[in-house]
Coordinates of C-alpha atoms in Angstrom, one line a residue:
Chain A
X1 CA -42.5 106.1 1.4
X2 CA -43.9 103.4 -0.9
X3 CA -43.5 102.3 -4.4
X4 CA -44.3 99.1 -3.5
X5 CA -47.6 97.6 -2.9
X6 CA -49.6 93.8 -2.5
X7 CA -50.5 92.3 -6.0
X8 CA -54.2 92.9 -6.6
X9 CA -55.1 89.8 -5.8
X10 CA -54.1 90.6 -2.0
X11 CA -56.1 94.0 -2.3
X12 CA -58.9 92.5 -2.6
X13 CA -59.1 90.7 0.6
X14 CA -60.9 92.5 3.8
X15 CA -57.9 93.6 5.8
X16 CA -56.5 95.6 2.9
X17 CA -60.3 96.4 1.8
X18 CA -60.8 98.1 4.9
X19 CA -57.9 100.2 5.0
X20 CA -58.5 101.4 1.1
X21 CA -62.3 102.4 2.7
X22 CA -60.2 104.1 5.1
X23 CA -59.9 102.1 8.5
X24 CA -57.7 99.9 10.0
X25 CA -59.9 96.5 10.6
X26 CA -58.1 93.6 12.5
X27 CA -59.4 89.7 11.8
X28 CA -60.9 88.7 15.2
X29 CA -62.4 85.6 16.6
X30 CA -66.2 86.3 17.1
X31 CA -66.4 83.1 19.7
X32 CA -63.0 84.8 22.0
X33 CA -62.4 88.1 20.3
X34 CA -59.0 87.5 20.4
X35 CA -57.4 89.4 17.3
X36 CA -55.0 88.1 15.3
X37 CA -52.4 89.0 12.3
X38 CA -51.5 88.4 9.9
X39 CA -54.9 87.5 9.0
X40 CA -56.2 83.3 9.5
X41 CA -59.1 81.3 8.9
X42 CA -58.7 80.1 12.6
X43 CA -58.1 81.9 15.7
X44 CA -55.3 80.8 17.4
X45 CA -55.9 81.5 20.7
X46 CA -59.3 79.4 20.7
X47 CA -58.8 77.2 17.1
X48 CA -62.4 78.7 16.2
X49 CA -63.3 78.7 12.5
X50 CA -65.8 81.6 13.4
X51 CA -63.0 84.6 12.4
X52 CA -64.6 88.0 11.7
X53 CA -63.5 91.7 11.0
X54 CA -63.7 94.6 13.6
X55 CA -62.1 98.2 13.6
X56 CA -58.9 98.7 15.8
X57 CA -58.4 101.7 18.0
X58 CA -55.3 102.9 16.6
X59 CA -53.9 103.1 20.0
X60 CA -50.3 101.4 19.9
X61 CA -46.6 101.1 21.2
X62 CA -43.3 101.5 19.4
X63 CA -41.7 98.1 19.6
X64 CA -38.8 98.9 17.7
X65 CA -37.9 100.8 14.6
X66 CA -35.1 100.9 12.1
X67 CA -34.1 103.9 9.4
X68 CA -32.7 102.4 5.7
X69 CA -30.4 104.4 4.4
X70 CA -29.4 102.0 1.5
X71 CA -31.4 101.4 -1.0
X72 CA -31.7 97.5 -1.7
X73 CA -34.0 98.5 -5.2
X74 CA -33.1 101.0 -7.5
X75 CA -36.6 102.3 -7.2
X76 CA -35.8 102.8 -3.5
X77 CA -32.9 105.4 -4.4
X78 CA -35.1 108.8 -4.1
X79 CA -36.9 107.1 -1.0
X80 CA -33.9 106.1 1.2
X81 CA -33.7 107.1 4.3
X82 CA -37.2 106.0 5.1
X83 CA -38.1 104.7 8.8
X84 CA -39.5 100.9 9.3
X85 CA -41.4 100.4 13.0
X86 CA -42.6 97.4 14.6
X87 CA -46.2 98.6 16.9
X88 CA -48.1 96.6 19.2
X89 CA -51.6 97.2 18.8
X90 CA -53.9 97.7 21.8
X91 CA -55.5 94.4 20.7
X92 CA -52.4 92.4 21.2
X93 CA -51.7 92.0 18.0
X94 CA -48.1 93.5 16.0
X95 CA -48.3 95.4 13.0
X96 CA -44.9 96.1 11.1
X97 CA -45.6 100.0 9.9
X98 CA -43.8 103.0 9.4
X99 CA -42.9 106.9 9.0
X100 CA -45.2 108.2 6.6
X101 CA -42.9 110.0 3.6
X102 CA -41.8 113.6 4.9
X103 CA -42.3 113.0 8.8
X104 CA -39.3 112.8 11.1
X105 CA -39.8 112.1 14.7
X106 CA -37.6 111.0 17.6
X107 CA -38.7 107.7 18.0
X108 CA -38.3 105.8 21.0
X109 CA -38.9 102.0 22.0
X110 CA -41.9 101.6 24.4
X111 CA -43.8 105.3 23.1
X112 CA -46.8 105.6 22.9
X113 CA -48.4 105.8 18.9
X114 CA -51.8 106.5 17.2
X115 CA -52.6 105.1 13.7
X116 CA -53.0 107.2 10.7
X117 CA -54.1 105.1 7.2
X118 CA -52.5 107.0 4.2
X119 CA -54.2 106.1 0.7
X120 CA -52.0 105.9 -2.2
X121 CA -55.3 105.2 -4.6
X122 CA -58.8 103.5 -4.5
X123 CA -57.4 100.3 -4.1
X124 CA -54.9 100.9 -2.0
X125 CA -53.5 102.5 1.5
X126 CA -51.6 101.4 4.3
X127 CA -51.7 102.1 8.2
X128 CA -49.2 104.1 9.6
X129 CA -48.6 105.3 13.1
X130 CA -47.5 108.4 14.5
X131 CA -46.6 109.5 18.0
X132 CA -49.8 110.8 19.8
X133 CA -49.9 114.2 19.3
X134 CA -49.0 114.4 15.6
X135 CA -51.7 113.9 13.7
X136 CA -52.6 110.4 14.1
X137 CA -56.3 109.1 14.6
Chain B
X1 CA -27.6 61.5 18.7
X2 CA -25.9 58.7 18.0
X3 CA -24.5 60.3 15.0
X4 CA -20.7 62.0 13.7
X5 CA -19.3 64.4 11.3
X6 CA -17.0 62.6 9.5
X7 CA -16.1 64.6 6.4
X8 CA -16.1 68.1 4.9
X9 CA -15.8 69.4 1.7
X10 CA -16.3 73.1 0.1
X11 CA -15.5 74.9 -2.7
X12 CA -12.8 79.0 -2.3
X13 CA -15.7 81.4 -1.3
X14 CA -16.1 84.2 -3.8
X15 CA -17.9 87.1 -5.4
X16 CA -17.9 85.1 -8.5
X17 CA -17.6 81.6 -8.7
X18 CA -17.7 81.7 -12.2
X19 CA -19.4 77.9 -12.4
X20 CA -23.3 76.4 -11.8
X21 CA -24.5 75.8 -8.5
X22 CA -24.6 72.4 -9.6
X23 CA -21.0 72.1 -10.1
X24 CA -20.5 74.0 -7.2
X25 CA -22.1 71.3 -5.0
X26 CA -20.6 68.5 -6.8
X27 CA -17.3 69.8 -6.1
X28 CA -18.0 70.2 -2.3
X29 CA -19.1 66.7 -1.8
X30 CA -16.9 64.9 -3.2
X31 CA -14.5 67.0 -1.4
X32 CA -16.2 66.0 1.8
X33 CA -16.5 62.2 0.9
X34 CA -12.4 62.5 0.5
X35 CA -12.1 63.9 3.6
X36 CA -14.1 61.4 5.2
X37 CA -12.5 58.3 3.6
X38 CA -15.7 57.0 2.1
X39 CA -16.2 56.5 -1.7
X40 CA -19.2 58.2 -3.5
X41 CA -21.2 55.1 -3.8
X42 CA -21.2 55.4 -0.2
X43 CA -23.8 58.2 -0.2
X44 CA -27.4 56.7 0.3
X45 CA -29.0 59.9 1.9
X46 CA -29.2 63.6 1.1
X47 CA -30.5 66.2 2.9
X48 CA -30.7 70.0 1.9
X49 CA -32.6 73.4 2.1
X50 CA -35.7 73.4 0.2
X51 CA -34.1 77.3 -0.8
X52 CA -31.3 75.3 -2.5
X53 CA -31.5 75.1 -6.5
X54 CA -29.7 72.0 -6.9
X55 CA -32.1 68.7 -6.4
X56 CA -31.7 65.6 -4.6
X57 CA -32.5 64.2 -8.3
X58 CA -30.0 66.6 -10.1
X59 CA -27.5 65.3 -7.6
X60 CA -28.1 61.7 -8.1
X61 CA -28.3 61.6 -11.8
X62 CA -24.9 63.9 -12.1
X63 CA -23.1 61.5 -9.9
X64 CA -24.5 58.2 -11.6
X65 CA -25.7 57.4 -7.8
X66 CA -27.0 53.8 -7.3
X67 CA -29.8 54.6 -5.1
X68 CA -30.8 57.0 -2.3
X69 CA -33.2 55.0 0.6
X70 CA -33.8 58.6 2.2
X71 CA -33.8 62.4 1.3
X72 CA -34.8 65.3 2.9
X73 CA -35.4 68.8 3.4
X74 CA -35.9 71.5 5.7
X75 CA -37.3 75.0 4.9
X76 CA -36.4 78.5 5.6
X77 CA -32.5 78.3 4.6
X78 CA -29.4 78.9 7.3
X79 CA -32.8 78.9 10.0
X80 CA -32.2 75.2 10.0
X81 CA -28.5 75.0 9.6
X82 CA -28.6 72.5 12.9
X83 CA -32.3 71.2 12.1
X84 CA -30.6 69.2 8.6
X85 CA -27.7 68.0 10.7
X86 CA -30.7 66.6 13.4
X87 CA -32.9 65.5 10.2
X88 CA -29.7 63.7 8.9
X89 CA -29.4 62.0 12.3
X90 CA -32.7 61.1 12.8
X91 CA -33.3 59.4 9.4
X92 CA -30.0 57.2 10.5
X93 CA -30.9 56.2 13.8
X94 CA -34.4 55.2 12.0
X95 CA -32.3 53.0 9.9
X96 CA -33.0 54.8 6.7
X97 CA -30.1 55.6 5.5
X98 CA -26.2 55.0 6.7
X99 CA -24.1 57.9 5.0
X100 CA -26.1 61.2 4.5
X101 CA -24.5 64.2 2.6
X102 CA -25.8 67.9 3.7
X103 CA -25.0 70.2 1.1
X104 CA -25.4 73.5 0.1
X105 CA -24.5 75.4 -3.3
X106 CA -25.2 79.0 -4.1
X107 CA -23.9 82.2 -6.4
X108 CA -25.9 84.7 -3.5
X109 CA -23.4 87.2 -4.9
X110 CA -23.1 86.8 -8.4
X111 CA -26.6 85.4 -8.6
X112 CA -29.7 86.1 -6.8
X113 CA -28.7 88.1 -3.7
X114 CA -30.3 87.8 0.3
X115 CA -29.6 91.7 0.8
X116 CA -31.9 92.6 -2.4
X117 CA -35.5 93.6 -3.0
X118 CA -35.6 92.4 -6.4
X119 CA -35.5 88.8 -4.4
X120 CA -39.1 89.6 -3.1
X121 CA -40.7 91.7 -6.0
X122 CA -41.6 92.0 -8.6
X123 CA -41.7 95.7 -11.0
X124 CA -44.9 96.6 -12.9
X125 CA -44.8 99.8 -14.0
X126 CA -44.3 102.7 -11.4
X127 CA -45.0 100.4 -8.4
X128 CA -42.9 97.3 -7.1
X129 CA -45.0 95.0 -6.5
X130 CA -44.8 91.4 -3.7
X131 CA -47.2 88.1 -4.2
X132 CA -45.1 86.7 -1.1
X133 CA -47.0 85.4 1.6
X134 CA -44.4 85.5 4.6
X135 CA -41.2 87.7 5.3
X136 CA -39.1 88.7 4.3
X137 CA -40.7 90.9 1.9
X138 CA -44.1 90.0 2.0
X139 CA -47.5 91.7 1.5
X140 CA -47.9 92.7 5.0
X141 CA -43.9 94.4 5.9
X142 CA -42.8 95.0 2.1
X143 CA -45.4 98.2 1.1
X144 CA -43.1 99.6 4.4
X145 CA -39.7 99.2 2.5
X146 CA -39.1 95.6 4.8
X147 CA -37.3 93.9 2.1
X148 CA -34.3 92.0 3.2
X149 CA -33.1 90.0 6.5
X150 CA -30.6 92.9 7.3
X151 CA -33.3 95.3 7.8
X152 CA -35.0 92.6 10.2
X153 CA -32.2 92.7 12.0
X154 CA -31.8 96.5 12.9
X155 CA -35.5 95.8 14.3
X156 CA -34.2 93.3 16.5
X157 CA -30.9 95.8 17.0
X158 CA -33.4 99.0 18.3
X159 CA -35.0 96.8 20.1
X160 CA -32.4 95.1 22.1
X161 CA -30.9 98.4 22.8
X162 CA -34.6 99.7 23.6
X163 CA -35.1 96.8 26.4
X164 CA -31.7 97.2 27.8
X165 CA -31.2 101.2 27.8
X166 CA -28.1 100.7 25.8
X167 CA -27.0 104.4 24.2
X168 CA -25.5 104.7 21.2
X169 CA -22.0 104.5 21.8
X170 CA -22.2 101.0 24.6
X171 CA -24.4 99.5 21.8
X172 CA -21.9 100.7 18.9
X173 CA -18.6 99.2 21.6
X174 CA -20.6 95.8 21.8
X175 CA -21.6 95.1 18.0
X176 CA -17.6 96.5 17.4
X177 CA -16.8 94.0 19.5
X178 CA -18.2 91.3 17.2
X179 CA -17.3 92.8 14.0
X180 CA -13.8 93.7 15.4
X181 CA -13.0 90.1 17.0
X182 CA -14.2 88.3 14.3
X183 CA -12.5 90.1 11.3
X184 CA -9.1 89.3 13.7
X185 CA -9.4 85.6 13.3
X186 CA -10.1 85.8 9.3
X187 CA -6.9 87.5 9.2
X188 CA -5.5 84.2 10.5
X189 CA -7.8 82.6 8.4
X190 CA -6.2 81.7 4.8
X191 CA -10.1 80.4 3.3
X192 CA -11.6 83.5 4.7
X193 CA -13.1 85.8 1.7
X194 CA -11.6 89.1 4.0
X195 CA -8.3 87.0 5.1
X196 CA -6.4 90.0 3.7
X197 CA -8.3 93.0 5.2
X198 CA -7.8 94.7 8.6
X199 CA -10.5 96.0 10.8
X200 CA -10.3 98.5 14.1
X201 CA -12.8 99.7 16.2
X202 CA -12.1 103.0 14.6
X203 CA -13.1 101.6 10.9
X204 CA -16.2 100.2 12.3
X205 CA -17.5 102.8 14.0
X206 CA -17.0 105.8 11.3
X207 CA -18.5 102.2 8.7
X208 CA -21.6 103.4 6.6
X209 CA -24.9 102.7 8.3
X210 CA -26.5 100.6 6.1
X211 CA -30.2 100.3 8.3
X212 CA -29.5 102.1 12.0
X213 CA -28.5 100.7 14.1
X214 CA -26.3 98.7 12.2
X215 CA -23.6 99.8 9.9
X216 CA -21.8 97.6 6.5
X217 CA -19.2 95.5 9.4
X218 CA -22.6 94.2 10.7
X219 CA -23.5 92.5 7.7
X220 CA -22.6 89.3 6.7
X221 CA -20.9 88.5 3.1
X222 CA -23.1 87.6 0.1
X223 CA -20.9 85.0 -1.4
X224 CA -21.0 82.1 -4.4
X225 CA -19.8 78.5 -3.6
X226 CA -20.8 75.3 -1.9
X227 CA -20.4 72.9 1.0
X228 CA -20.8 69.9 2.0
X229 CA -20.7 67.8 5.3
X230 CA -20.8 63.8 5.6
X231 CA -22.9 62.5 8.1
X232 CA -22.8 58.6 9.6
X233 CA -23.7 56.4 12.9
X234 CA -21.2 57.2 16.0
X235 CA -20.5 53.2 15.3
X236 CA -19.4 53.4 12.1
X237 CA -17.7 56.8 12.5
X238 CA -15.4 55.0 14.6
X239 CA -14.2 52.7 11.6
X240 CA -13.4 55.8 9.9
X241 CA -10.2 58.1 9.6
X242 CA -10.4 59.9 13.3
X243 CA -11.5 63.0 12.1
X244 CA -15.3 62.5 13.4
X245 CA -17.0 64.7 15.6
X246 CA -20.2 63.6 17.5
X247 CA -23.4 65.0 17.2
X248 CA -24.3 65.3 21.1
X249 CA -27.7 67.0 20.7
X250 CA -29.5 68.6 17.3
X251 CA -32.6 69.9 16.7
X252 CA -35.5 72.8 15.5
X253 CA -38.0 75.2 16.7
X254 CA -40.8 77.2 15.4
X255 CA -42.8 79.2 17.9
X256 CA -45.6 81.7 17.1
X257 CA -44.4 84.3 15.1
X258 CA -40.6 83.5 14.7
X259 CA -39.4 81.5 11.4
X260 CA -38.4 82.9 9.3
X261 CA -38.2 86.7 10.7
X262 CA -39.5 86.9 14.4
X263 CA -41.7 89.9 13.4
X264 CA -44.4 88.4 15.4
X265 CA -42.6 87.1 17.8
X266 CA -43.7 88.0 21.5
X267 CA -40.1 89.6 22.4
X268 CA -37.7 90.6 19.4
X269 CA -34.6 91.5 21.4
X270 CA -34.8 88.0 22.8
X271 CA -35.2 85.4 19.5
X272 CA -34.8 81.4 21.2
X273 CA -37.8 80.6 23.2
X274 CA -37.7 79.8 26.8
X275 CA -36.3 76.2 27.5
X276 CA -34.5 76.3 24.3
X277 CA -31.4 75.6 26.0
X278 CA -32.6 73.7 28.8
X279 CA -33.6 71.6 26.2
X280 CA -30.8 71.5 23.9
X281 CA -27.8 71.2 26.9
X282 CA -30.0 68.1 28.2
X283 CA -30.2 66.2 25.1
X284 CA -26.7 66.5 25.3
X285 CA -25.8 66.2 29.0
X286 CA -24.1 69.3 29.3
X287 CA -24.8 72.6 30.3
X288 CA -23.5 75.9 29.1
X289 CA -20.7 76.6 31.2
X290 CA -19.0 73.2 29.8
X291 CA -18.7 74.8 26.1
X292 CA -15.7 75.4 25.3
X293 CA -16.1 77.4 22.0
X294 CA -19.4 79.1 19.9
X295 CA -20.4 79.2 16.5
X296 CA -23.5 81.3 16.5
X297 CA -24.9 81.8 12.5
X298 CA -23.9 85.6 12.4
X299 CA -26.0 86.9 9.4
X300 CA -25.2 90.0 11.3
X301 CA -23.1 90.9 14.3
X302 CA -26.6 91.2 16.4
X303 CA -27.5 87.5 16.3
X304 CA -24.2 87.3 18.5
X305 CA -25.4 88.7 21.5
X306 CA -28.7 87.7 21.7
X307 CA -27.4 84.0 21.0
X308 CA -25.0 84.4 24.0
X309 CA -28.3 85.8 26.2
X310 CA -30.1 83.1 25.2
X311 CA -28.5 80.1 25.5
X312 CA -27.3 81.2 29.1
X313 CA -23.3 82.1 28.4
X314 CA -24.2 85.1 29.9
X315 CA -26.8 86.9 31.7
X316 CA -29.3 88.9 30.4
X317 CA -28.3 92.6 29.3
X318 CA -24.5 91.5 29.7
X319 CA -23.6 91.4 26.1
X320 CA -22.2 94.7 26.1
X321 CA -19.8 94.0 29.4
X322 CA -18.8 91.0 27.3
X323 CA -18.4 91.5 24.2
X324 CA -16.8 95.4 24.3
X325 CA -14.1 93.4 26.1
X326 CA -13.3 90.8 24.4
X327 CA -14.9 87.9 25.9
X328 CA -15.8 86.0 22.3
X329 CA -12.0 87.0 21.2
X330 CA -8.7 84.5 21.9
X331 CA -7.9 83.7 25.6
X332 CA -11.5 85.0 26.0
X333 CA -14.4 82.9 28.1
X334 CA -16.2 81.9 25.3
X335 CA -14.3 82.3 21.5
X336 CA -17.2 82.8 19.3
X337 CA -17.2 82.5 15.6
X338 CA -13.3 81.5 15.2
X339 CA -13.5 80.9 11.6
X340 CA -14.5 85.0 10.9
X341 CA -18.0 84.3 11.3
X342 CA -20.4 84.8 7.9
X343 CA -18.9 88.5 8.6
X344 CA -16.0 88.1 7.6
X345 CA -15.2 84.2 6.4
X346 CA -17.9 84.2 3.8
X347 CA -21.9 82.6 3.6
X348 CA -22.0 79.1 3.2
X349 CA -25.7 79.4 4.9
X350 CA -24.8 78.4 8.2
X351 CA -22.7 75.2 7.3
X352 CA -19.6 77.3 7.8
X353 CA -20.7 77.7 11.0
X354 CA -21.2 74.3 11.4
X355 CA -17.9 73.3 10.1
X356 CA -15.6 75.5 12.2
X357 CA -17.1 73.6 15.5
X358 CA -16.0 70.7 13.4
X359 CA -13.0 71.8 13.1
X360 CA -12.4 73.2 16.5
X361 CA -13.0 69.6 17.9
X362 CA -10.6 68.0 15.6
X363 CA -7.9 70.6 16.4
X364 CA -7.6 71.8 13.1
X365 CA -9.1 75.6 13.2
X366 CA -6.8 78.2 12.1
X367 CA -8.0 79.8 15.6
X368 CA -7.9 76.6 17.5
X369 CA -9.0 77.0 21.1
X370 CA -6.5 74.3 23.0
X371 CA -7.8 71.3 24.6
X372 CA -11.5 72.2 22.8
X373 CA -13.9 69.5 23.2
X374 CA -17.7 70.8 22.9
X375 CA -18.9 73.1 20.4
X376 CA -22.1 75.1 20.5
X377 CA -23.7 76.3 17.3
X378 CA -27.1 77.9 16.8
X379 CA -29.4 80.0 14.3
X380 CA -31.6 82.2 16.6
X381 CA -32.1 79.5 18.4
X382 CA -34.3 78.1 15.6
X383 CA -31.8 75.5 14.8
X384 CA -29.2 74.4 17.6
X385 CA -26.7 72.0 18.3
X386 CA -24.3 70.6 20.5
X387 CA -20.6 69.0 19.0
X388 CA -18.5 66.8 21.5
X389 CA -14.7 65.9 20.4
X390 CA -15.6 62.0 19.3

């Protein structure tokens, strides 16, 4: 699944850079290293200005996930059911992701996940995770 | 607070109101001025969701208003249904204004509808494109087809059943018992939009899942109309008709990662932070066990039993126990929702919600709990409040 992407505009900031160069990067405090998302100009954990960019590991759990079976866009129609999943990253940090097009799993909350970014086109490609095992990072 | 509801107005919810938002909330407050006894000139404060379309100016100029000395507005829509009420409050015990109207107009059924994507995007050729910066919809959770509250919701849903080992069928039984309960008092409800429609266990269980977990009798009503509530000092709610109800406690929270749609939230099967209600019951002097009836903003069935979790009506993982049997119904411990909840009453935004704990206290619900004298109402916890009978 997608049809829908960020306006350009968003594209062409790092953390969506990075992933259309083909790795998930997470904004991190270079003072703490906490990492944080959705991206800041200020850590939160230790208010530092001095934010930077560093790959994750991919390695996540399943927080939750949900499967849309209706369609709220007409666009959506030949996509529905598709599978939405909240994953904590390794880093601390919570990603909303999901079932890349033409996977099905059985999902459960608390398993473990490893990411895999899809590209869509130069600009663009989103990370996705899958349960270890299936083809992930 | 020091502060009462002292009037209520609203417009017939419908699928198709057929008017302007405008004239929708001009209808709803001077309904609510009548029912509070005051005149219009009275008004001197107005409070509102900045997601309303209808301006503290439009409202002013269309009523030929002498002045307003205070207006306000709080963000993120039914989130703060309790936080205006407490804003309202606030700006009268400052002394800024004596007579604040809360209202709220919107055609979210014949106009722009919650439980779209074309709310959040925008088309451009083959792709669907968002520009917004925070859920719903936004440029992080839309590109995964994470469009509209309801599908937040099933995240919250899965994960709530995830935490507790619920199966499919105790977790269907409990959310049943919300959808079930609440569609019984609309039926005794003669405002309710589904007044005329029945509802068994049976129907909602074999009811089309719109995002699993949930299926359509989780989801609240997209509805057109407005309402409007009239808020004044305890003091001078006393000189009024007897239909006040005090504001014992109101107020707001935003924690990392909740408002608007908890995605970042630290726990998302658990939505109020901790203290909430420590907080909230001591403002008011009261603790849970002394409520006698719950209005919890049901833009689905799952905000229910988390709410109840929360806010300490029940332990932790009990919903199911409580719910499946009835406990939120009539003669239950806690009736929840007695109007038909925005399942099955209709979406005023949360001030429906508000309303029937105004109601309840002035022994006027269509559901009336006997000898009811505090009302709990809450949004996630985001927005919260405590009424006491005046």
């Amino acid at each position: 699944m997608t049809v829908i992407r960020p306006s350009d505009e968003y594209l062409e900031q790092p953390y969506y850079r990075h992933l259309a160069e083909g790795t998930l990067h997470l904004n991190c405090c270079n003072d703490c290293g906490a990492a944080h998302h959705p991206p800041s100009p200020i850590c939160p954990k230790c208010r530092s200005f001095n934010t930077g960019w560093k790959p994750a590991s991919g390695r996540a759990t399943l927080n939750s996930f949900a499967e849309a079976r209706h369609a709220v866009h007409p666009m959506l129609g030949p996509k529905v059911p598709y599978v939405i999943t909240l994953v904590d990253l390794e880093e601390g940090v919570r990603l909303v992701s999901g079932i890349p097009e033409g996977m099905r799993f059985d999902l459960k909350v608390g398993m473990p996940l490893e990411c895999k970014v899809i590209r869509f086109d130069e600009a663009f490609a989103l990370p996705y995770f899958l349960p270890v095992g299936e083809g992930g990072a | 607070m020091k502060t009462s509801i002292v009037g209520l107005g609203q417009t017939e919810f419908s699928k198709n109101s057929g008017r302007s938002e405008l004239k929708l909330a001009l209808e709803a407050i001077l309904g609510a001025l009548e029912d509070a006894g005051l005149e219009v000139n009275d008004i001197d404060g107005l409070v509102r969701y900045t997601w309303d379309n209808t301006s503290e100016a439009a409202i002013v100029n269309a009523l030929g208003l002498p002045s307003l000395s205070y207006y306000g507005e709080t963000e993120f829509g039914g989130v703060n249904c309790c936080g205006a009420v407490a804003q309202a409050s606030a700006a009268i015990e400052a002394g800024l204004a004596n007579c604040v109207v809360f209202y709220r107009a919107l055609n979210a059924r014949s106009g722009v509808r919650f439980g779209r994507g074309e709310r959040v995007l925008a088309e451009e050729g083959d792709w669907l494109v968002s520009r917004q910066p925070e859920p719903p919809g936004d440029i992080y959770s839309a590109p995964f087809g994470l469009l509209v509250p309801g599908q937040h919701h099933a995240l919250y849903a899965q994960s709530y059943m995830g935490h507790y080992g619920l199966d499919e069928e105790r977790f269907t039984d409990m959310l049943g018992g919300v959808a079930v309960t609440q569609r019984g008092y609309a039926n005794r409800n003669p405002r309710a939009l589904l007044k005329d429609k029945s509802l068994s266990l049976d129907d909602y269980r074999a009811g089309r899942v719109i995002t699993h977990p949930l299926r359509i009798y989780d989801y609240c009503l997209e509805t057109d109309g407005a309402m409007a509530m009239v808020i004044v000092s305890q003091e001078k709610a006393r000189e009024l008709s007897g239909k006040a109800v005090d504001v014992l406690a109101a107020g707001q929270y935003i924690f990392p990662g909740s408002v608007p749609m908890y995605l970042y939230a630290e726990k998302t099967y658990s939505l109020a932070p901790e203290g909430a209600a420590q907080q909230l019951f001591g403002r008011a002097g009261l603790s849970a066990s002394d409520i006698d009836v719950a209005m919890i903003y049901d833009a689905t069935s799952m905000m229910v039993p988390i709410a109840l979790e929360d806010f300490g009506f029940i332990g932790r993982g009990e919903a199911a126990d409580f719910l499946s049997s009835g406990g939120n119904g009539p003669g239950g411990p806690l009736p929840v929702n007695t109007h038909g909840g925005l399942l099955s009453e209709g979406y005023f935004h949360g001030l429906n919600t508000i309303a029937e704990g105004v109601r309840q206290l002035r022994g006027d619900s269509h559901n009336q709990v006997e000898g009811a004298e505090t009302a709990f109402v809450t949004l996630r916890g985001a927005s919260s409040m405590v009424l006491g009978r005046a």
